[in-house]
Tab-separated table of C-alpha atoms in Angstrom:
chain	number	residue	atom	x	y	z
A	1	LEU	CA	-4.706	202.104	10.431
A	2	LEU	CA	-3.624	198.595	11.424
A	3	VAL	CA	0.019	198.926	10.396
A	4	PRO	CA	0.889	202.025	12.502
A	5	ALA	CA	-0.781	200.422	15.537
A	6	TYR	CA	1.081	197.184	14.851
A	7	LYS	CA	4.431	198.982	14.686
A	8	ARG	CA	3.700	200.805	17.951
A	9	SER	CA	2.973	197.476	19.629
A	10	ALA	CA	6.522	196.170	19.021
A	11	ILE	CA	8.458	195.609	22.241
A	12	PRO	CA	10.884	198.524	22.778
A	13	LEU	CA	14.415	197.623	23.855
A	14	SER	CA	14.271	200.444	26.395
A	15	LYS	CA	11.723	198.380	28.324
A	16	PHE	CA	14.618	196.177	29.437
A	17	GLU	CA	16.569	198.965	31.128
A	18	GLY	CA	17.372	197.875	34.658
A	19	LEU	CA	17.166	194.206	33.674
A	20	TYR	CA	19.768	193.984	30.906
A	21	ASP	CA	23.159	195.644	30.861
A	22	LYS	CA	22.768	199.150	29.433
A	23	ASP	CA	25.782	198.713	27.150
A	24	MET	CA	24.233	195.592	25.636
A	25	ILE	CA	20.967	197.410	25.023
A	26	ALA	CA	22.883	200.276	23.413
A	27	GLU	CA	24.791	197.813	21.215
A	28	ASP	CA	21.597	196.076	20.112
A	29	THR	CA	19.924	199.430	19.451
A	30	ALA	CA	22.886	200.436	17.278
A	31	TYR	CA	22.599	197.108	15.437
A	32	VAL	CA	18.953	197.817	14.591
A	33	GLU	CA	19.716	201.364	13.454
A	34	ASP	CA	22.588	200.135	11.260
A	35	ARG	CA	20.439	197.476	9.621
A	36	GLU	CA	17.626	199.961	9.063
A	37	ARG	CA	20.075	202.275	7.273
A	38	ARG	CA	21.246	199.395	5.086
A	39	PHE	CA	17.677	198.455	4.239
A	40	LYS	CA	16.968	202.009	3.083
A	41	GLN	CA	20.160	202.126	1.005
A	42	GLN	CA	19.295	198.844	-0.711
A	43	GLU	CA	15.619	199.644	-1.102
A	44	ASN	CA	14.017	199.636	-4.536
A	45	PRO	CA	10.351	200.035	-5.558
A	46	GLU	CA	9.741	196.275	-5.777
A	47	LEU	CA	11.248	195.547	-2.362
A	48	ALA	CA	9.402	198.484	-0.814
A	49	HIS	CA	6.153	197.136	-2.265
A	50	PHE	CA	6.673	193.698	-0.722
A	51	GLN	CA	7.739	195.246	2.587
A	52	ARG	CA	4.493	197.217	2.816
A	53	ARG	CA	2.500	194.082	2.063
A	54	ALA	CA	4.461	192.078	4.633
A	55	GLU	CA	3.794	194.709	7.302
A	56	LEU	CA	0.096	194.649	6.433
A	57	LEU	CA	-0.021	190.845	6.675
A	58	GLU	CA	1.802	190.939	10.017
A	59	ALA	CA	-0.695	193.502	11.332
A	60	LEU	CA	-3.680	191.546	10.016
A	61	THR	CA	-2.347	188.298	11.458
A	62	ARG	CA	-1.888	189.856	14.892
A	63	GLU	CA	-5.331	191.447	14.826
A	64	GLU	CA	-7.157	188.314	13.693
A	65	ILE	CA	-5.368	186.008	16.135
A	66	LYS	CA	-6.482	188.419	18.841
A	67	SER	CA	-10.023	189.233	17.749
A	68	ALA	CA	-11.122	186.370	15.464
A	69	GLY	CA	-9.398	183.436	17.134
A	70	TRP	CA	-7.353	182.332	14.125
A	71	LEU	CA	-5.204	180.182	16.445
A	72	GLY	CA	-7.867	179.446	19.036
A	73	PRO	CA	-9.340	181.248	22.057
A	74	GLU	CA	-6.241	180.692	24.223
A	75	ALA	CA	-3.847	182.443	21.816
A	76	GLN	CA	-2.404	185.854	22.723
A	77	PRO	CA	-0.266	187.505	19.987
A	78	ILE	CA	2.698	189.640	21.062
A	79	THR	CA	4.618	191.769	18.562
A	80	ALA	CA	8.341	191.055	18.652
A	81	SER	CA	10.936	193.779	19.089
A	82	ARG	CA	12.507	195.171	15.952
A	83	TYR	CA	15.773	193.588	17.123
A	84	ASP	CA	14.260	190.100	17.213
A	85	ASP	CA	12.491	190.752	13.933
A	86	ILE	CA	15.787	191.524	12.175
A	87	LYS	CA	18.197	189.323	14.130
A	88	ASN	CA	16.075	186.250	14.791
A	89	GLY	CA	13.422	186.445	12.078
A	90	VAL	CA	10.514	186.658	14.531
A	91	ASP	CA	7.571	188.931	13.744
A	92	LEU	CA	5.143	187.691	16.382
A	93	VAL	CA	5.199	185.423	19.404
A	94	VAL	CA	1.932	183.715	20.240
A	95	GLU	CA	1.319	182.658	23.821
A	96	PHE	CA	-1.171	179.871	24.471
A	97	LEU	CA	-2.467	180.319	28.006
A	98	ARG	CA	-3.595	176.957	29.355
A	99	LYS	CA	-4.253	175.546	32.817
A	100	GLU	CA	-1.171	173.352	32.602
A	101	GLY	CA	1.067	176.276	31.687
A	102	VAL	CA	2.112	178.573	28.851
A	103	ASN	CA	3.240	177.413	25.418
A	104	ARG	CA	4.752	179.742	22.856
A	105	LEU	CA	5.069	179.806	19.084
A	106	ALA	CA	7.185	182.216	17.035
A	107	LEU	CA	5.751	183.413	13.719
A	108	SER	CA	7.664	184.633	10.686
A	109	VAL	CA	5.565	186.310	7.988
A	110	ASP	CA	6.521	186.187	4.314
A	111	VAL	CA	4.856	187.811	1.308
A	112	THR	CA	6.330	186.947	-2.066
A	113	SER	CA	5.551	186.478	-5.755
A	114	ASN	CA	7.542	183.234	-5.812
A	115	ALA	CA	8.511	180.442	-3.447
A	116	THR	CA	12.243	181.221	-3.263
A	117	SER	CA	12.392	183.388	-0.149
A	118	LEU	CA	9.816	181.200	1.573
A	119	GLU	CA	11.900	178.123	0.833
A	120	GLU	CA	15.007	179.842	2.197
A	121	LYS	CA	13.257	180.550	5.502
A	122	LEU	CA	11.961	176.995	5.730
A	123	GLN	CA	15.407	175.536	5.020
A	124	LYS	CA	16.948	177.733	7.708
A	125	ILE	CA	14.363	176.569	10.243
A	126	LYS	CA	14.908	172.945	9.185
A	127	GLY	CA	18.673	173.358	9.577
A	128	ASN	CA	18.253	174.779	13.065
A	129	ILE	CA	15.964	171.915	14.069
A	130	LEU	CA	18.450	169.330	12.787
A	131	ALA	CA	21.174	171.115	14.755
A	132	GLY	CA	19.034	171.009	17.876
A	133	GLN	CA	18.564	174.764	17.903
A	134	LEU	CA	15.129	176.329	18.066
A	135	THR	CA	14.380	180.046	17.965
A	136	GLU	CA	15.590	182.573	20.526
A	137	VAL	CA	13.764	185.787	21.377
A	138	LYS	CA	16.063	188.080	23.305
A	139	TYR	CA	13.634	190.872	24.169
A	140	PHE	CA	10.307	189.406	25.200
A	141	VAL	CA	7.518	190.682	27.418
A	142	SER	CA	4.904	188.053	28.186
A	143	SER	CA	1.180	188.749	28.353
A	144	ASP	CA	1.476	189.002	32.142
A	145	GLY	CA	4.189	191.678	31.827
A	146	ASN	CA	7.197	189.497	32.667
A	147	ARG	CA	10.389	190.678	30.909
A	148	GLN	CA	12.642	187.860	29.808
A	149	GLU	CA	14.678	186.145	27.125
A	150	ILE	CA	13.011	183.005	25.797
A	151	GLN	CA	14.821	180.164	24.062
A	152	ASN	CA	13.980	176.984	22.173
A	153	VAL	CA	10.760	178.432	20.790
A	154	PRO	CA	9.353	176.550	17.767
A	155	ARG	CA	9.010	178.833	14.743
A	156	VAL	CA	6.703	178.580	11.763
A	157	VAL	CA	6.507	180.600	8.556
A	158	ILE	CA	3.257	182.148	7.352
A	159	GLY	CA	3.568	182.650	3.613
A	160	THR	CA	1.047	184.055	1.161
A	161	GLU	CA	0.720	185.838	-2.164
A	162	GLY	CA	-0.236	189.423	-2.866
A	163	GLY	CA	-3.745	188.477	-4.002
A	164	VAL	CA	-4.573	187.051	-0.582
A	165	ILE	CA	-3.345	190.237	1.093
A	166	LYS	CA	-5.685	192.231	-1.138
A	167	GLU	CA	-8.649	190.031	-0.182
A	168	LEU	CA	-7.878	190.309	3.538
A	169	SER	CA	-7.406	194.079	3.278
A	170	GLN	CA	-10.744	194.523	1.481
A	171	LEU	CA	-12.539	192.513	4.150
A	172	ARG	CA	-10.883	194.523	6.903
A	173	LEU	CA	-11.812	197.779	5.142
A	174	GLU	CA	-15.414	196.607	4.821
A	175	ILE	CA	-15.566	195.899	8.561
A	176	HIS	CA	-14.022	199.301	9.341
A	177	THR	CA	-16.510	201.087	7.050
A	178	CYS	CA	-19.521	199.360	8.595
A	179	VAL	CA	-18.377	199.895	12.185
A	180	ASN	CA	-17.766	203.610	11.563
A	181	ALA	CA	-21.111	204.035	9.807
A	182	LEU	CA	-22.975	202.390	12.695
A	183	LYS	CA	-21.039	204.423	15.262
A	184	LYS	CA	-21.906	207.645	13.468
A	185	ALA	CA	-25.543	206.572	13.246
A	186	ARG	CA	-25.701	206.049	17.021
A	187	GLU	CA	-24.308	209.529	17.553
A	188	THR	CA	-26.478	211.350	15.009
A	189	GLY	CA	-29.376	209.004	14.272
A	190	GLY	CA	-28.852	209.644	10.587
A	191	LEU	CA	-29.509	206.137	9.222
A	192	SER	CA	-32.820	204.489	8.436
A	193	PRO	CA	-33.520	201.129	10.126
A	194	ASP	CA	-33.049	199.296	6.819
A	195	THR	CA	-29.723	201.006	6.111
A	196	GLU	CA	-28.499	200.305	9.638
A	197	LYS	CA	-29.541	196.669	9.272
A	198	GLY	CA	-27.652	196.509	5.976
A	199	TYR	CA	-24.437	197.791	7.551
A	200	LYS	CA	-24.745	195.266	10.377
A	201	SER	CA	-25.271	192.435	7.908
A	202	ARG	CA	-22.344	193.511	5.716
A	203	GLY	CA	-20.044	193.887	8.718
A	204	LEU	CA	-20.931	190.459	10.117
A	205	GLU	CA	-20.508	188.825	6.726
A	206	ALA	CA	-17.061	190.402	6.266
A	207	ARG	CA	-16.088	189.416	9.818
A	208	ASP	CA	-17.092	185.783	9.201
A	209	LYS	CA	-15.180	185.654	5.912
A	210	LEU	CA	-12.081	187.150	7.524
A	211	ALA	CA	-12.235	184.824	10.529
A	212	ASN	CA	-12.550	181.769	8.304
A	213	HIS	CA	-10.224	182.866	5.495
């Protein structure tokens, strides 16, 4: 359930019509479509497996930053456009809304069975920093609705193994199961007080574990 909602939350390039040149938007749209075709042509079962896990981690990261405060109460996660995902390696942009202004952090999510691809991303970021070049996000809509291109955004890589994804997914599923059971009980009154209490306890325990994972 999280992944489809996460994909729908990505910033559409069409949102920049009237702000950016329409030919540029069309060119960037064609770029995304071309890369998507190449990905499908090069896809194999192992890559597809890691892609699904990466999408799940991206969705979980966004959800927990938003609802569990993984990066603090001021953090607002915004899903990057597919263009910026492919072109600039940005999965999420986190806005930190403070009295003194807004700070932003770009996130790149990596799921792998070894450290090679993670190291490649880190070396690329290091090279950009040494060259005085931070990350650019071409299609960005801030939490207040402002459409803009943002530059010189610091970027970090979130890397993890498949086992961690499984743990996070199980916790999220436990929360979903308990919430649905309690919702149904309120509608039908079909649970005993002890059973309802048990679902509440399980849900809170899973929520705490996920928030502090």
